[in-house]
Phi, psi and omega in degrees: 000138181288134180274102182292336183292341178263000183275146174301130188237134167257111182296314186227120178240132176243115178266114181261112194246127173247179188291308181126172185198155176300159177294317181220160180276052179250166183299311186289321177296318178294320181297315180301317181293312180296325180299311178294313182298313186277358175263357182284123181296337175288329183274315179243111186266009177286140179304142185302324181300330178268318189286313188300318177298327177289316181298309184277337181269333185231308190296303186297317180299321185267315182292330178298324179288311180297318183290324178295329176291324177289317175302324180294329181292335181251006183282135175252126187300326179274318186265331182103213181270139193299323183299324181281313185286332179283325173296319178299316176299318179297312180298318178301317179296316179295320179299315179298317181297313183294324183287348174281342185245337186230150173268140171061047171243128182228124175263133184232133173281139177217157177237145180286323179232141183083200186242149352287120184291140184298327178296320177292321179296317178294325177293328177287341181261355192301327183255016183266358180051055176297134178276313181231123181245121178246136180244121179240098175286137183272051178235105185300318181262117182298137168213153176294334181285349182236285180302312184297324183288334175289321178300319180302313182295314180302316180296319179298319178289323181294335177299338182266352183277139174284314178257110183264125186279173162297134183227139181216132170270126176254093186217162175084067179251033183297336180242016181294126185305322183287322174299313180300316179297323179293317176297317178296323177295324176297316179295313180296327175297317179296317179295330178294326182254355178225152175298129181295132183286173181287335182209149175253127174257132174254105187257125179246153174297137182282168173217154173302142181298331181295337179294319176296319179296330179274001175110004177290127183278003189309308183305312182296325180289325176297317177298318179299309177310313184295317179298320181292323176295313182298320177298315181298321181272357183057045181268139173274172188294342178272354184260357178209162176216148174257129181225168184230130187250182171058043177295141184227127175085177187276347186289161177286127181248175181301138185238160002283148178285139184302313186295325179295316180293322177301316179294314180299317181290322175301318182286339177279355178102001177291127187259329183228133179231141167255145182219137176224150183242087187294342181280349179257115179288321177238156180286151188203194180302318186292334179259313183291331179246308181300307180287301189294331182250300186293313184289331175296318178294319180298317181295317180294322179294332181275000178114352179284163180260317182208136173246111184263119174272131178262118189300161180285179182297323179052217182254031178296157178306319178294324177294311180301315179297320179301308185294322178303309181291324177300316176296315180296324182287338187254323183269163176239107181256156170266111185299000000 
């Protein structure tokens, strides 16, 4: 019988998981990423017999080209694509903080789609006799399309492990007071250094409306986060709006759509808008390009003068400290 006491042991492993990004901003790399993402039954609930001909015949060939051009616009020659290197910086900071206080705690970055893929990370840990395994998805507002699909992969991989650890998902911090305070501090810092705009938009990634009808709580959690932010900032109902971005396909998605509200507000005579995306912990294509570039153009074409994007939490000291304390409050480590 194998002696586990002589095996290399990680007492506590924390997998900090983000959505993912292509390896490079090229056509084929983007296609591989989109193929995995858009083949997930949690993301696209259309039957495969209907969906796959559309996906492989139309969406992947054309969307891979347009998306790769967008990824190229946010690509850094030294660092790569922002979602990956900013997540890496965040995980490194959390790991350093925890290692100052605990022995044998390791934070590891993983991605649901793309690299480093969570399944590969878990396979590398399979024979390490992990005692406590914590999974922290970087999605403040729970959705089956994000947090639950990570749970699926973790469950599938654990089926192959001989020694199954204590496991805990640390998720759902949409109403955590420190998370809310961190978002508000980002907004206040922006207002301190820039003229405050006439209105603040809180933009969240959209979902098909049918997901809400089937019981996904995401929409309600986005509204809860927004109310708490507004209360903390003492905003009245005319000073902010909740909107949903990144609509994909012809079906009806959560509304109001960000781009539609930008056009309407521009036509109403609103000249300056501030916008923040509380559901994105680190900046990525959807913030650095879709909001900061595409939506800024849409607003200006509708008559607006300036759309100021307020950056995500990223790997700032306050962000690192929040996640460090959040993990400590939820997990049980052996010092």
